[in-house]
Backbone as JSON, one array per atom type, in Angstrom:
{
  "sequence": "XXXXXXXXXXXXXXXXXXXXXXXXXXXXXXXXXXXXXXXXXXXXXXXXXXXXXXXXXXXXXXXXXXXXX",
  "N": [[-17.27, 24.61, 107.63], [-15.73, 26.32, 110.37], [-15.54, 28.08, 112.45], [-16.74, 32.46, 112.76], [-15.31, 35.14, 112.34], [-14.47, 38.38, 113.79], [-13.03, 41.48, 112.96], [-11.94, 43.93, 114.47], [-10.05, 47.19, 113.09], [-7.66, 49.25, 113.93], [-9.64, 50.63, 115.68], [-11.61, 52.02, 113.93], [-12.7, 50.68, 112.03], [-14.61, 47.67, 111.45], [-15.02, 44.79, 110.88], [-17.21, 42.11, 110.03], [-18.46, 38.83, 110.44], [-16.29, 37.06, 108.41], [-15.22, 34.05, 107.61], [-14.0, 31.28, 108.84], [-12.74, 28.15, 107.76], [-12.47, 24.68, 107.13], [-10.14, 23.62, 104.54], [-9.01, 21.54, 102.41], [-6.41, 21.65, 102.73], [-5.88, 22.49, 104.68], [-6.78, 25.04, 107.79], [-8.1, 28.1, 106.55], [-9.12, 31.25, 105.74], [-12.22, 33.37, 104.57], [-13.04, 35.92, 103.08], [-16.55, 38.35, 103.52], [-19.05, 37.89, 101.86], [-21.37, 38.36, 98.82], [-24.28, 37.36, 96.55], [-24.01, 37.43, 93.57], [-25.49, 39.11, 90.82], [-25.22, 36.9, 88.37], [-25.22, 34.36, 89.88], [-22.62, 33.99, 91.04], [-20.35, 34.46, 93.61], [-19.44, 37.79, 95.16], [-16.37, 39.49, 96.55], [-17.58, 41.35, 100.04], [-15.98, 43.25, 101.66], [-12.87, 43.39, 101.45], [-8.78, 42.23, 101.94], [-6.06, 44.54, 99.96], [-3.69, 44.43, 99.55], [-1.26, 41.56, 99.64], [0.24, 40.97, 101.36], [-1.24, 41.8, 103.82], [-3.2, 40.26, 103.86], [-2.02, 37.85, 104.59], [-0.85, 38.18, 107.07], [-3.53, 39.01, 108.04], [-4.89, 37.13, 108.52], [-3.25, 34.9, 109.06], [-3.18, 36.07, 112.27], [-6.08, 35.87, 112.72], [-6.77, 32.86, 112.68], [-4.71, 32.15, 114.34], [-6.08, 33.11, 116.67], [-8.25, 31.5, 116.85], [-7.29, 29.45, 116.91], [-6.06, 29.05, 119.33], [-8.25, 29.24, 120.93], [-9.74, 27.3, 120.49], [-8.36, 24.69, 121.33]],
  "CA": [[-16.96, 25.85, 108.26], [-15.45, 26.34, 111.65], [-16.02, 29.42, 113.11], [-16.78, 33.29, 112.17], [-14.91, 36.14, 112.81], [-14.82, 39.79, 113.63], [-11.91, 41.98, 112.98], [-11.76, 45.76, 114.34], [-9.18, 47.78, 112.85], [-7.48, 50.75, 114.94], [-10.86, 51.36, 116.69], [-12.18, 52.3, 113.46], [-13.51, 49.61, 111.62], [-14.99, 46.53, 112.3], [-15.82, 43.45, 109.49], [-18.03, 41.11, 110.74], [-18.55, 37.35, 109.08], [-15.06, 36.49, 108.18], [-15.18, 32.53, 107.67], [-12.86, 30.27, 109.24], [-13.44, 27.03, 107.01], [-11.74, 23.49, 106.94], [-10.11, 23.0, 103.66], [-8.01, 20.22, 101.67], [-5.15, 21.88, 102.85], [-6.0, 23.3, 106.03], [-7.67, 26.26, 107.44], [-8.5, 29.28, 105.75], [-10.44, 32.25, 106.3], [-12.81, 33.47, 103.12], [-13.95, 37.38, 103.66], [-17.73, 38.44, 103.8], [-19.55, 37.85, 100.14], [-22.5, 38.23, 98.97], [-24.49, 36.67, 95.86], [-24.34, 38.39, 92.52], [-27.46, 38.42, 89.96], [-25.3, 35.47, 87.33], [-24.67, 33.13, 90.71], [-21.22, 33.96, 91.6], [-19.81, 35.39, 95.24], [-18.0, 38.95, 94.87], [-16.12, 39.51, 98.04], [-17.53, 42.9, 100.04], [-14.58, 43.48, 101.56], [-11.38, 42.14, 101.17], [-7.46, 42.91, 101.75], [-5.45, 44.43, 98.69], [-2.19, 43.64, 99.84], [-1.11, 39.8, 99.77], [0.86, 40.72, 103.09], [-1.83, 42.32, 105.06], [-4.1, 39.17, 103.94], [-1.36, 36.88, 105.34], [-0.84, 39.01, 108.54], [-4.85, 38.9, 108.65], [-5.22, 35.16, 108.56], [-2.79, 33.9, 110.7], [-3.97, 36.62, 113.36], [-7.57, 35.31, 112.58], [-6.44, 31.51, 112.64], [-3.69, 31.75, 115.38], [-7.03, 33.34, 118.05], [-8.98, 30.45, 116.51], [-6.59, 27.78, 117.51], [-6.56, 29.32, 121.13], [-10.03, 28.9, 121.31], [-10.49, 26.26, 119.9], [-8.04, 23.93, 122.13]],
  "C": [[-16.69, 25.59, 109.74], [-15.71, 27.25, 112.8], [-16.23, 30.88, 111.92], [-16.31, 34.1, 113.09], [-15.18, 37.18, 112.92], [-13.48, 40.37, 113.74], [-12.35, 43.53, 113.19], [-9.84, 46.17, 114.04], [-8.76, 48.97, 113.39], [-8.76, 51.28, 115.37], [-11.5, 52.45, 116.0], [-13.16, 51.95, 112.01], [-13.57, 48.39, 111.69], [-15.8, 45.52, 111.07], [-15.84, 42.3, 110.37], [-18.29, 39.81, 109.65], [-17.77, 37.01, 108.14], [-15.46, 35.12, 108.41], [-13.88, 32.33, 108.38], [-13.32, 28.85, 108.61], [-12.11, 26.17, 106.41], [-11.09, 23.23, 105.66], [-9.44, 22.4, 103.61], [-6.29, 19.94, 102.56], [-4.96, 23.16, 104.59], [-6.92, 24.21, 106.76], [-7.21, 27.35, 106.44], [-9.72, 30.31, 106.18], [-10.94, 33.08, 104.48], [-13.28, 35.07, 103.73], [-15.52, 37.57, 103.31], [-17.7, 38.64, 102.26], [-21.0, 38.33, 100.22], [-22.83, 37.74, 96.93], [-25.13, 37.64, 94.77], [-25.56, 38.34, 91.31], [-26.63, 37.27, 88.52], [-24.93, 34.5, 88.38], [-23.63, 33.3, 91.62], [-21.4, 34.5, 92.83], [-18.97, 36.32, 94.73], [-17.81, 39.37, 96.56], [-17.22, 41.06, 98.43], [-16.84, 43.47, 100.42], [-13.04, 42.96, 101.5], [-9.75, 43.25, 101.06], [-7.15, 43.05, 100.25], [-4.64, 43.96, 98.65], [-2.14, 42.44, 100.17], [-0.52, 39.66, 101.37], [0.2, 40.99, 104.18], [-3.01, 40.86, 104.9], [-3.79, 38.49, 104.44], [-1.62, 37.41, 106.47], [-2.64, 38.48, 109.1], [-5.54, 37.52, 109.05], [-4.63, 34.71, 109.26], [-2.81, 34.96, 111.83], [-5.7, 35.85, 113.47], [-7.44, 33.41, 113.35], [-5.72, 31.65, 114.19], [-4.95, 31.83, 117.16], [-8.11, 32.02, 117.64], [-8.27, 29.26, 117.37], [-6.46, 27.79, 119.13], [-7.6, 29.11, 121.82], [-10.47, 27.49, 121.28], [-9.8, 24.76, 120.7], [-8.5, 23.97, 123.6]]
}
């Protein structure tokens, strides 16, 4: 893992503990989970749209890499 994020949305919500985490193939950001009663992770929140998840990741990633140089 690399860092954790916080995303506010129009100054009316705010998700806290967004991953930023190293993988195979690069970064990635994983949304806030938590641990279900057979083991697994179910996200708690998470984009529906594939385009607002992109949009949300490389906004997430792109203030990461600013930081992070």
């Amino acid at each position: 893992m690399l860092a954790y994020a916080s995303v506010t949305l129009d100054s009316q919500l705010v998700i806290h503990n967004i991953r930023v985490i190293n993988g195979k193939d690069g970064a990635f950001i994983a949304m806030p989970c938590r641990k279900v009663g057979n083991g697994d992770y179910k996200d708690v929140v998470h984009p529906i749209d594939t385009s607002f998840r992109t949009y949300l990741e490389e906004q997430i990633l792109s203030r990461y890499q600013s930081t992070a140089d």
